[in-house]
Coordinates of C-alpha atoms in Angstrom, one line a residue:
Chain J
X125 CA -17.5 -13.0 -28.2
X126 CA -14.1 -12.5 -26.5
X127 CA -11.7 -15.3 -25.9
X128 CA -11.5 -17.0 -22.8
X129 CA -7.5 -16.6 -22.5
X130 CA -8.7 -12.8 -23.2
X131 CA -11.6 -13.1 -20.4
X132 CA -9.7 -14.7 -18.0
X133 CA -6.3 -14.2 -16.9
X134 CA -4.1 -16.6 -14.6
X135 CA -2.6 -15.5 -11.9
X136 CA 0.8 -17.6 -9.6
X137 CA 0.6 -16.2 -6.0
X138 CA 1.1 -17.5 -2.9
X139 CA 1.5 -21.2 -3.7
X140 CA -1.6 -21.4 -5.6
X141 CA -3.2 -20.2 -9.1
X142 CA -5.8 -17.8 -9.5
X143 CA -8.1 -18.1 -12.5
X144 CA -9.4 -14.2 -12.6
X145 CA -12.6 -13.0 -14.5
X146 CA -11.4 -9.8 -15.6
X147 CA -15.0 -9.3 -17.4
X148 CA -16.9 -9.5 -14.3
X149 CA -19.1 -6.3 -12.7
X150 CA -16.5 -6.3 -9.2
X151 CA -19.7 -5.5 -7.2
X152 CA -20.8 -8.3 -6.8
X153 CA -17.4 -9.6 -6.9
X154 CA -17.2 -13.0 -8.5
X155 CA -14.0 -14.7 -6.6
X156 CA -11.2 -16.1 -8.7
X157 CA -11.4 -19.7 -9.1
X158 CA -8.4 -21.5 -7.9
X159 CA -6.6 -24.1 -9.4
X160 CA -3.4 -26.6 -8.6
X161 CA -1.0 -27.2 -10.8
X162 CA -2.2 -29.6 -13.1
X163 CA -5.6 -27.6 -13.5
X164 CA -3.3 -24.3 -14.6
X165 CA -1.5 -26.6 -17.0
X166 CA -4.7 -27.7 -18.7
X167 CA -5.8 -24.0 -18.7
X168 CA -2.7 -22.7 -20.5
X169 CA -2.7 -25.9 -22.8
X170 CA -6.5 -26.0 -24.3
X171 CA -7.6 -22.6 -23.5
X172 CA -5.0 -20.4 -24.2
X173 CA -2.9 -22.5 -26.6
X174 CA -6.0 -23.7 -28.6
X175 CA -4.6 -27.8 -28.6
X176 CA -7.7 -30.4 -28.4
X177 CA -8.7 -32.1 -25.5
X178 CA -6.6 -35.1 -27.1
X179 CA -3.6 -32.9 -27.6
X180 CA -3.4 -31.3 -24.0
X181 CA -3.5 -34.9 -22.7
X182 CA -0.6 -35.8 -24.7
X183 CA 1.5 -33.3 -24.0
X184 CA 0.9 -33.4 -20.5
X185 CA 1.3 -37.0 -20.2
X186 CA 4.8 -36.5 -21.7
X187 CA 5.6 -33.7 -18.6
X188 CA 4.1 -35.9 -16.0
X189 CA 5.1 -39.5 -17.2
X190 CA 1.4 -40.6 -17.2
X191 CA -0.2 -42.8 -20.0
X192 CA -2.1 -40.3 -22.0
X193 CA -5.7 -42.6 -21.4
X194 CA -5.2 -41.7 -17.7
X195 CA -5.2 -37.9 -18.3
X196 CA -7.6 -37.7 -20.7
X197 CA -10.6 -38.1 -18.5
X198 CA -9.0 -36.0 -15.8
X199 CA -8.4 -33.5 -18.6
X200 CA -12.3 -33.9 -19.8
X201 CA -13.9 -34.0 -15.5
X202 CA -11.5 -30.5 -15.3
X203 CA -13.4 -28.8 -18.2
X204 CA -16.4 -29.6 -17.0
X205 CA -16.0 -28.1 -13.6
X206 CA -15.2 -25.1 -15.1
X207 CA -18.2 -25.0 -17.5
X208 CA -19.8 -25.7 -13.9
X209 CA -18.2 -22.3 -12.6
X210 CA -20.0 -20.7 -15.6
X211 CA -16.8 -20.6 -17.9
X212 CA -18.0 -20.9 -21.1
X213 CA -15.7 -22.9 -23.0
X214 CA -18.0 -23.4 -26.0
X215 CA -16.6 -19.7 -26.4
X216 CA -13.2 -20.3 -26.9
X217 CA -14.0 -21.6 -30.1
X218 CA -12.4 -25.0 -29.2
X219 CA -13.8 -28.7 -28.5
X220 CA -14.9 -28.6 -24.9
X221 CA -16.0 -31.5 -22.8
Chain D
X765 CA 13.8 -5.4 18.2
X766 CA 16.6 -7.4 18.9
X767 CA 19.5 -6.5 16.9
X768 CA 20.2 -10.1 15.5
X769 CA 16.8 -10.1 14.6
X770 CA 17.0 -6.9 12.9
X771 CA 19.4 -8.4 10.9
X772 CA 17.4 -10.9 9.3
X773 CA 14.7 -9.1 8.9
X774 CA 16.5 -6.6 6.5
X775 CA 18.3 -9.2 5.1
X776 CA 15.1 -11.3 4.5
X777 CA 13.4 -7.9 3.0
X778 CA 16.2 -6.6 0.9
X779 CA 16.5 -9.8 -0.8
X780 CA 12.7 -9.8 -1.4
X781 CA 12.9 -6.5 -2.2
X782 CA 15.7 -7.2 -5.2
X783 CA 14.1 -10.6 -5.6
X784 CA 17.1 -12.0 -4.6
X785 CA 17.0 -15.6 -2.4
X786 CA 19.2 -15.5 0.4
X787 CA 22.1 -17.3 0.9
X788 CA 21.1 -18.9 4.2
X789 CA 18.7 -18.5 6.5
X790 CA 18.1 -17.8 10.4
X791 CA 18.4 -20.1 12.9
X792 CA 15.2 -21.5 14.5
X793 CA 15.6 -19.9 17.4
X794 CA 15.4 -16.7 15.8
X795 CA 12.1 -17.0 13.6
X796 CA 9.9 -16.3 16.9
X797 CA 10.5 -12.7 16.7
X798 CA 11.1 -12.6 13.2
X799 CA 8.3 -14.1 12.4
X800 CA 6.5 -11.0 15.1
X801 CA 8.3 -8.2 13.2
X802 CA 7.3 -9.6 10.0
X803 CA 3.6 -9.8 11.2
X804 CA 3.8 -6.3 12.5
X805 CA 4.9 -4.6 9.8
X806 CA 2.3 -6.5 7.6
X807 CA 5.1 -7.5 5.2
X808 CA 5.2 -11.4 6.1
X809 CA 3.8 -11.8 2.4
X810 CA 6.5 -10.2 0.8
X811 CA 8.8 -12.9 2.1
X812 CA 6.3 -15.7 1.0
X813 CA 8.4 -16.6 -2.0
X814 CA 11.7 -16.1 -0.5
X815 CA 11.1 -19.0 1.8
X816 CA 8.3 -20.9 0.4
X817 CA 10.6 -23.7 -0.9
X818 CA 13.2 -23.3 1.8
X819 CA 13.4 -25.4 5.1
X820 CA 11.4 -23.3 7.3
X821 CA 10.1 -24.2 10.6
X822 CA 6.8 -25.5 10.0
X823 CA 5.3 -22.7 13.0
X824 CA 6.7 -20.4 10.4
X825 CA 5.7 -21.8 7.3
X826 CA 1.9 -22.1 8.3
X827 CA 1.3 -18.2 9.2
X828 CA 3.0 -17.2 6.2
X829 CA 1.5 -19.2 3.6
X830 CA -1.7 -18.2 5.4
X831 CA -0.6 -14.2 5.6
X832 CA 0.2 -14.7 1.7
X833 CA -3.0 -16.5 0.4
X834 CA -5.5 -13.7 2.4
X835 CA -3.0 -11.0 1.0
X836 CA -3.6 -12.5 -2.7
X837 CA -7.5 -13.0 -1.7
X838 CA -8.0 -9.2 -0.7
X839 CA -5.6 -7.6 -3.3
X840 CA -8.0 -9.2 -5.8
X841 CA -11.1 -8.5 -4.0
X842 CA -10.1 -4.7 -3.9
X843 CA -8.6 -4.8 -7.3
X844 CA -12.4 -5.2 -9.1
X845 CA -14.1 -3.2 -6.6
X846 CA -12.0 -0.4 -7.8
X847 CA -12.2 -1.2 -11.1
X848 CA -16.4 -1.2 -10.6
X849 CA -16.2 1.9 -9.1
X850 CA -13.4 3.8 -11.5
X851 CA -16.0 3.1 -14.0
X852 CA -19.4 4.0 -11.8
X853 CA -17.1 6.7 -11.5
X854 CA -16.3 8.1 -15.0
X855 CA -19.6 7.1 -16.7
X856 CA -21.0 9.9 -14.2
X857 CA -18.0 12.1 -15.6
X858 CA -15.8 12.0 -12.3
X859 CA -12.2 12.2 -13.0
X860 CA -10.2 9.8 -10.0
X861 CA -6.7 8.7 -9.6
X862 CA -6.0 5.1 -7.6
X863 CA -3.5 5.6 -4.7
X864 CA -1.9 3.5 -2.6
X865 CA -3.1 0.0 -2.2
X866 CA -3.5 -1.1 -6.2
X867 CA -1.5 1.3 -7.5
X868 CA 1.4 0.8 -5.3
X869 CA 1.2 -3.3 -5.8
X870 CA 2.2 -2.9 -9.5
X871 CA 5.8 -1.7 -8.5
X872 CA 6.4 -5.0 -6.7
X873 CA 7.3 -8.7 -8.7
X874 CA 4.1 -10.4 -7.6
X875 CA 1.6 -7.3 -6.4
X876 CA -0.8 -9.9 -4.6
X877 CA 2.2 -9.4 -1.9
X878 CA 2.1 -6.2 -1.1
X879 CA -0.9 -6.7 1.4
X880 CA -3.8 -3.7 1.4
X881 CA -6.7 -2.9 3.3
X882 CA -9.2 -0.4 1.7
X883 CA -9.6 1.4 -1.7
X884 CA -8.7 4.8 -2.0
X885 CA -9.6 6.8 -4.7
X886 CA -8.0 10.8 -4.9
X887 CA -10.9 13.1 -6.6
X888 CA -8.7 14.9 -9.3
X889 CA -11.2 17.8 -9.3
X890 CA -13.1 18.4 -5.5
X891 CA -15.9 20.4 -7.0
X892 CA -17.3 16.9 -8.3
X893 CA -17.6 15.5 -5.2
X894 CA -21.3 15.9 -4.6
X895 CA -21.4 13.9 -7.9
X896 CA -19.0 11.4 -6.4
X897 CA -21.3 10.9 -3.4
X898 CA -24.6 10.6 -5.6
X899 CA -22.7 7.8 -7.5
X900 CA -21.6 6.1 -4.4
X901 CA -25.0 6.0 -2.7
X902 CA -26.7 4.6 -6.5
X903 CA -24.0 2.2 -6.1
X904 CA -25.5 0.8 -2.5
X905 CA -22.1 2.3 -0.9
X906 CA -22.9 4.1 2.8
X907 CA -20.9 6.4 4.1
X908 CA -19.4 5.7 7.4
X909 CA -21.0 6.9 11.0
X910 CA -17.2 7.9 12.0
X911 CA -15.4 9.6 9.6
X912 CA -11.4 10.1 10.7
X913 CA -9.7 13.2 9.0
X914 CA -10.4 15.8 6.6
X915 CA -9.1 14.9 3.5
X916 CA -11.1 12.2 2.7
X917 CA -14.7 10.3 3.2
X918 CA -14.7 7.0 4.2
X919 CA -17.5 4.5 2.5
X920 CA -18.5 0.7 2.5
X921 CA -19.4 -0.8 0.1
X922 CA -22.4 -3.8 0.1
X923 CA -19.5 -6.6 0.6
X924 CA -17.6 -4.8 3.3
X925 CA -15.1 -3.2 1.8
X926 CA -13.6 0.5 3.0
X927 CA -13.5 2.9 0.4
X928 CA -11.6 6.1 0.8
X929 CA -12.4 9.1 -1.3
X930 CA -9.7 11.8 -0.9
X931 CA -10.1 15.2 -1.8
X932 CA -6.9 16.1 -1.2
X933 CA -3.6 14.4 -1.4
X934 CA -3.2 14.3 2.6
X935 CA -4.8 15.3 6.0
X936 CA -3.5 19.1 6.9
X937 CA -0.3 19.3 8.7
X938 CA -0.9 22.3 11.0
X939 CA 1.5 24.0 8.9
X940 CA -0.1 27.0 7.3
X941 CA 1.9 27.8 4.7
X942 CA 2.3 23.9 4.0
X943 CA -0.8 23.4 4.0
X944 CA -1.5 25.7 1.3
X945 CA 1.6 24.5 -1.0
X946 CA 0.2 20.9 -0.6
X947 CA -3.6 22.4 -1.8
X948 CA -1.8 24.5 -4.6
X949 CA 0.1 21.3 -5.9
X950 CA -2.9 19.1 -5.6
X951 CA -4.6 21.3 -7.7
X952 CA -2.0 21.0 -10.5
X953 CA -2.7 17.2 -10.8
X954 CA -3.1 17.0 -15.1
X955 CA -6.8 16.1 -15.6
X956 CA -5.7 13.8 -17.9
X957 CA -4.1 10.7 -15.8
X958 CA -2.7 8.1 -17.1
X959 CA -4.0 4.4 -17.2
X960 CA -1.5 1.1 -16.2
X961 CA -2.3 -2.5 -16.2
X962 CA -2.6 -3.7 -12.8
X963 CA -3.0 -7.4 -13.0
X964 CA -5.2 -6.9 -16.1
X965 CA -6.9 -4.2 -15.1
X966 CA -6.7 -0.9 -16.7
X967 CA -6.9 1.7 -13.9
X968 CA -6.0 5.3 -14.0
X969 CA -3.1 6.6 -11.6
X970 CA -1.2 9.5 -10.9
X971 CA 1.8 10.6 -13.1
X972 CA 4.5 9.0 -11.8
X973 CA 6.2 12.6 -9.9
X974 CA 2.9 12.8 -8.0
X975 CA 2.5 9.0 -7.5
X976 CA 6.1 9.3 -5.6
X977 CA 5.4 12.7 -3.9
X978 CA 2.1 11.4 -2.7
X979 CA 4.2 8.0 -1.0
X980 CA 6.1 11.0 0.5
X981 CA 3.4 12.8 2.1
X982 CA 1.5 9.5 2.9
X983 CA 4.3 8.9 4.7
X984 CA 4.4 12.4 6.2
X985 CA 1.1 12.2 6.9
X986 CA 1.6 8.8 9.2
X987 CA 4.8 10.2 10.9
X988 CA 2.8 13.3 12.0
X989 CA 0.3 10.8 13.7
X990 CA 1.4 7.9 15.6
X991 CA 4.0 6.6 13.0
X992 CA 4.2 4.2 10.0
X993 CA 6.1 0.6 9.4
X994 CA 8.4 -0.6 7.3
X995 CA 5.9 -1.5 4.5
X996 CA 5.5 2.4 3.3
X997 CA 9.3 2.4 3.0
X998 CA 9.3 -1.1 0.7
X999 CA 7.0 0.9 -0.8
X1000 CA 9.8 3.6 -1.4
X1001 CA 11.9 1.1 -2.5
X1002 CA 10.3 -0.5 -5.2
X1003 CA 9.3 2.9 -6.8
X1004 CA 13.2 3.7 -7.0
X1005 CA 14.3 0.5 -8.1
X1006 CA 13.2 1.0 -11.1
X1007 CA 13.4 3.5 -14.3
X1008 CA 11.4 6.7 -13.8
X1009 CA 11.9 9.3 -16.8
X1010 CA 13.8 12.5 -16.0
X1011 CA 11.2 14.7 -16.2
X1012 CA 8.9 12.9 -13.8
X1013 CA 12.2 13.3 -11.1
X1014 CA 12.6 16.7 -11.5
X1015 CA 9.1 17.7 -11.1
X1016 CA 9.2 15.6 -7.9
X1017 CA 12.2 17.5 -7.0
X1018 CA 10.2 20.5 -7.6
X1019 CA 7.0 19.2 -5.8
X1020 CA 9.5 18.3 -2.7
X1021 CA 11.2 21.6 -2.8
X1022 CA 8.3 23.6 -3.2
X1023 CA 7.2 22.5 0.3
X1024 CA 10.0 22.3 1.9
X1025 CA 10.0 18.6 2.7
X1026 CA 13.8 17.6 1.3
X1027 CA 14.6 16.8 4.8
X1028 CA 12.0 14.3 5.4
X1029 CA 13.2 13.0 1.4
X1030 CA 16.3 12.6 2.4
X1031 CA 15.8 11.1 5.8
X1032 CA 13.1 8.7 4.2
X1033 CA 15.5 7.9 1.2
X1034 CA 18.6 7.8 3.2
X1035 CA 17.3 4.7 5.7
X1036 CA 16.2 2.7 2.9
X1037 CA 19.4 3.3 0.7
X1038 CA 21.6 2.3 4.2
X1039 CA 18.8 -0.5 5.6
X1040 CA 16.8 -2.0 2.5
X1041 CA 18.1 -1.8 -0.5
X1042 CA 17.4 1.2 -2.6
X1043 CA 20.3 1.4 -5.0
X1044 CA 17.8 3.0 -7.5
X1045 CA 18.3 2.1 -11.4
X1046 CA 20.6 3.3 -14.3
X1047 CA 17.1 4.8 -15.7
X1048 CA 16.5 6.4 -12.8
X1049 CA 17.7 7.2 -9.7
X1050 CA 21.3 5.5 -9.0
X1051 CA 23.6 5.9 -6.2
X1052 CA 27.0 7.4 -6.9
X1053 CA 29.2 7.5 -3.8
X1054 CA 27.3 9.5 -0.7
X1055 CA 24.6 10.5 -2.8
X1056 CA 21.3 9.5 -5.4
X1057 CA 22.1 11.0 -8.5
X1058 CA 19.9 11.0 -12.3
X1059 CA 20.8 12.5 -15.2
X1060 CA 20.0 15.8 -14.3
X1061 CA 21.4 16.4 -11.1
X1062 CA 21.7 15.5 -7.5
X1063 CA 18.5 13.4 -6.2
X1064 CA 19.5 13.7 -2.5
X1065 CA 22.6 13.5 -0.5
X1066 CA 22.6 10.6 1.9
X1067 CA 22.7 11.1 5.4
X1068 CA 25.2 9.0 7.9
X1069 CA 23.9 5.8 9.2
X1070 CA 23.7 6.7 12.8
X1071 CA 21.1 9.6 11.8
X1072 CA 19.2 7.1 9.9
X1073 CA 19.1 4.4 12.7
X1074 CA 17.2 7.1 15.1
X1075 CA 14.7 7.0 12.7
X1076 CA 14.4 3.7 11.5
X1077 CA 14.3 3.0 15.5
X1078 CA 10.8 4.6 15.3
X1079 CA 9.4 2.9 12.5
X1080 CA 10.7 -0.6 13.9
X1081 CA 9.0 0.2 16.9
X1082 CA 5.4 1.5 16.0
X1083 CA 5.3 -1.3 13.5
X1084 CA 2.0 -0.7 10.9
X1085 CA 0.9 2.7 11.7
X1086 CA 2.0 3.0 15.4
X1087 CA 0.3 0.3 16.5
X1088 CA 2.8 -1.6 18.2
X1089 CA 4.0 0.4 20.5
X1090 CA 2.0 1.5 23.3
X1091 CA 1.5 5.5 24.1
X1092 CA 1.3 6.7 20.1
X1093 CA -0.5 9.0 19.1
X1094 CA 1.8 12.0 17.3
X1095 CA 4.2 14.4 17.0
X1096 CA 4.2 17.8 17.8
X1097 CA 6.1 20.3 15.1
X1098 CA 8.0 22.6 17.3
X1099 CA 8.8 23.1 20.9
X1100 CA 7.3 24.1 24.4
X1101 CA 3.6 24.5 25.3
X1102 CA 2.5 26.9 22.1
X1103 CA 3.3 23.4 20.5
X1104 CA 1.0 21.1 22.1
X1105 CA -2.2 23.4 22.4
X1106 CA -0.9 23.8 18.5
X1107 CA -1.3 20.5 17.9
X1108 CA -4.5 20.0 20.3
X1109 CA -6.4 22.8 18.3
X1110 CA -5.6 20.6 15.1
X1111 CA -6.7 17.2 16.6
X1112 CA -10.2 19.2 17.5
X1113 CA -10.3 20.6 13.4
X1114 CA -9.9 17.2 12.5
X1115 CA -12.3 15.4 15.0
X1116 CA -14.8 18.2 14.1
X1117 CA -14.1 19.1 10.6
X1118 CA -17.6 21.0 10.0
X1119 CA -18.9 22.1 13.4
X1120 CA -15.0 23.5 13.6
X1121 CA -16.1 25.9 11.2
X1122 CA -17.9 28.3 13.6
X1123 CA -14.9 29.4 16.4
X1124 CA -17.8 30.1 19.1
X1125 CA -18.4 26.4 19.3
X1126 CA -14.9 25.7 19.9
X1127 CA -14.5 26.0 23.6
X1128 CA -17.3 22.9 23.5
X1129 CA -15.4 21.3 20.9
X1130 CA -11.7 21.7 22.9
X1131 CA -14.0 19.6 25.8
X1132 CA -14.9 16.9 23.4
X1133 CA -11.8 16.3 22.0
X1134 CA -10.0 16.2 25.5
X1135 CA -12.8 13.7 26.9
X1136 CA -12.6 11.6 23.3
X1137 CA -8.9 11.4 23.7
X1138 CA -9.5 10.1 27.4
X1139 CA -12.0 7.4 26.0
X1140 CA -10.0 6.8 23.3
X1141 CA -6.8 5.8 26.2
X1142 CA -9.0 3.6 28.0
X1143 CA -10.3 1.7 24.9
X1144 CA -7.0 1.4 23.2
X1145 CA -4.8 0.6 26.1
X1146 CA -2.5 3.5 25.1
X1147 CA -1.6 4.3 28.4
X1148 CA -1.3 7.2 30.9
X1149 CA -1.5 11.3 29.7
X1150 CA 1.8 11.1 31.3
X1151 CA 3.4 8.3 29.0
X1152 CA 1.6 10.0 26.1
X1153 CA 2.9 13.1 26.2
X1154 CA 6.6 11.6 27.0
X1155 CA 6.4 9.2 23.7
X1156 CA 5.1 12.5 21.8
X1157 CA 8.1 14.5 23.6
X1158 CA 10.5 12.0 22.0
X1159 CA 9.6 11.3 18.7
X1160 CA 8.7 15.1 18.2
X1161 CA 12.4 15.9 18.7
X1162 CA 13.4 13.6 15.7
X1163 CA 11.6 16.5 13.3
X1164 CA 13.9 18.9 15.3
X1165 CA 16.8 17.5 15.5
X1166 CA 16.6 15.9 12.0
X1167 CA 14.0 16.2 9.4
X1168 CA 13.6 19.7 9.7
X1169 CA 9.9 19.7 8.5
X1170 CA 8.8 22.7 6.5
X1171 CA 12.0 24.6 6.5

């Protein structure tokens, strides 16, 4: 099964970020799912770096000065939007929420 | 335009151009009808990341962010239709090259900017056409009540979006012998294109000599109609700005010389060398005192800045594709009367492209055209015949007096 970081690329254009399914048919076109900035830095983190649901909420809590316990569940609620989106992140090969 | 806002609105594009950020900005009283020009010419995305950090007025900020996130929406939108059709495409054994729209994105820093409309897709071979069709219409694609022009068949697909498939690289130009160079040429597209990575997408394209001669004739093409906007000359810009191998220039050159067009080359090159900041690249094109040189020879001589401005006067004015400036509707390639009945016997061939065919239906078809083009007046606000003809009058003498087209 192909890697999500393969599957899905993510994009930086006009003030927002783009997750794109570059697997998907085009017709019907499946619109890229946008993110802030927080949600492209968990992306980049777990999914395409490989680190732990753990691991992305420490090093983000060291960029944004929050206790690590805050992220974590924010980190955890993210993932499982995405898995709501139909991004399957059991595929990744990772821990997912 | 005004000239002060002129100004800026090179400025602004040159530095977004060279990805550059400026090193101030306009006053507020001039963003009104910078912010107009911007919108006009459909590059107010280009600038988005110029000023997106930068203290803006907020009447500014709003459009432009807004301008930016639909350009990023619909690049991606067209960028996996074309991809789902490239493939419909070659699984049926149909050979097609992307133009314009995705292709052209890829030359710029972020190519969700560069804002497009449609897909066009250039059939490297027109005897698979029919195939073409078949695969569109499996595909749930329609093809489109009113067609406009020759050299290509306009479709929607299911989700609304316009696709354009060309089989040839422009509409004809009422030039004969042109017209049969630019069919010889097209037919010496290599059936083998290559493929680029256009925001992850593998798409084929054309080589990179007939990627730049079909900007060229795109551009042509628009001139020879009502006009085109600054965005086909960013375009221009960002091609040149960047390595292109030696061979790929010269058989530009060659593609350009072939039909005659180095005055329109130079013309085109010259204003954006002068007004937006072509200065090519040391693997490339590169500008050595009055002229664009590469490592095989002169690219074009530039011409004087006062020969540019009367051009660059036009494309300010008709904005996108002529259509801000009332009373557009072409130019007419030569002089007197012969000229226009020219010209209107070519408006009827492309209005009528089959029932054109049979010269005893043309009388009929001379009516329709003449009563379409009255319609078309009315619906479009374009103004009297009169005004009409005097707009054509003047911007048909710039191809006299400067490009000199086809000779």
């Amino acid at each position: 099964m192909m890697k999500l970081s393969e599957r899905y690329l993510l994009r930086q254009a006009a003030g927002a970020f783009w997750l794109l399914d570059l697997e998907q048919p085009g017709i019907p076109y499946r619109q890229p799912i946008e993110l802030n900035e927080v949600g492209a830095d968990i992306w980049r983190l777990h999914v395409c770096q490989g680190m732990s649901i753990e691991a992305t909420a420490q090093q983000m809590s060291e960029e944004y000065g929050v206790p690590a316990e805050v992220i974590h569940p924010d980190v955890q609620a993210f993932l499982r939007t995405l898995a709501g989106q139909g991004i399957d992140l059991a595929a990744n090969g990772g821990d997912d929420a | 335009m005004k000239d002060s806002t002129r100004l800026w609105f090179e400025k602004l594009l040159i530095c977004a151009l060279r990805e550059k950020q400026p090193d101030c900005l306009p006053d507020e009283s001039e963003w009104k009808d910078l912010l107009e020009a911007f919108q006009l010419h459909k590059v107010l995305p280009l600038v988005y990341d110029l000023l997106c950090d930068r203290e803006i007025p907020v009447w500014v900020a709003e459009p432009m962010e807004k301008a930016a996130r639909s350009a990023a929406a619909q690049t991606y939108h067209l960028l996996f239709t074309t991809k789902y059709l490239v493939s419909r495409l070659e699984q049926a054994g149909v050979s097609v090259a992307v133009l314009k729209g995705c292709s052209t994105a890829r030359y710029y820093p972020v190519p969700e900017m560069r804002k497009s409309g449609d897909v066009d897709l250039l059939l490297t071979d027109p005897a698979q056409l029919e195939t073409a069709r078949q695969v569109f219409s499996e595909t749930g694609l329609t093809v489109e009540n009113e067609q406009h022009g020759s050299h290509h068949e306009e479709w929607m697909t299911t989700e609304q979006i316009a696709v354009e498939l060309h089989t040839r690289m422009i509409e004809l130009v009422n030039q004969d012998e042109a017209d049969r160079c630019i069919l010889r040429q097209y037919q010496t597209i290599p059936s083998s294109l290559p493929r680029e990575k256009i925001l992850g997408v593998q798409l084929p394209v054309l080589p990179a000599a007939y990627d730049a001669y079909h900007l060229l004739l795109h551009m042509l093409q628009h001139f020879l109609g009502s006009g085109f906007g600054v965005r086909l000359l960013c375009d221009w810009v960002r091609f040149w700005n960047r390595p292109v191998d030696v061979t790929e220039i010269e058989t530009f050159l060659r593609l350009v010389k072939e039909c005659r067009l180095e005055g329109f080359l130079q013309m085109v090159t010259s204003v954006c060398v002068r007004f937006l900041g072509l200065t090519g690249c040391r693997d490339g094109i590169h500008l050595q005192e009055n002229a664009l040189i590469y490592d095989g020879g002169v690219f074009c001589e530039l011409l004087s800045e006062t020969s540019c401005n009367h051009f660059l006067t036009d494309v300010y004015s008709g904005g996108e594709f002529g259509y801000g400036e009332q009373g557009r509707m072409i130019v007419v390639q030569g002089r007197g009367f012969a000229a226009y009945v020219k010209e209107f016997h070519r408006q009827m061939k492309r209005n009528y492209s089959k029932a054109s065919r049979y010269p005893i239906l043309w009388p009929g078809l001379w009516i329709g055209t003449f009563v379409t083009f009255l319609c078309n007046n009315r619906k479009l606000n374009r103004g009297s015949v009169f005004s009409i003809l005097r707009k054509t009058k003047a911007r048909s003498s710039l191809l006299d007096d400067e490009l000199h087209l086809f000779r």
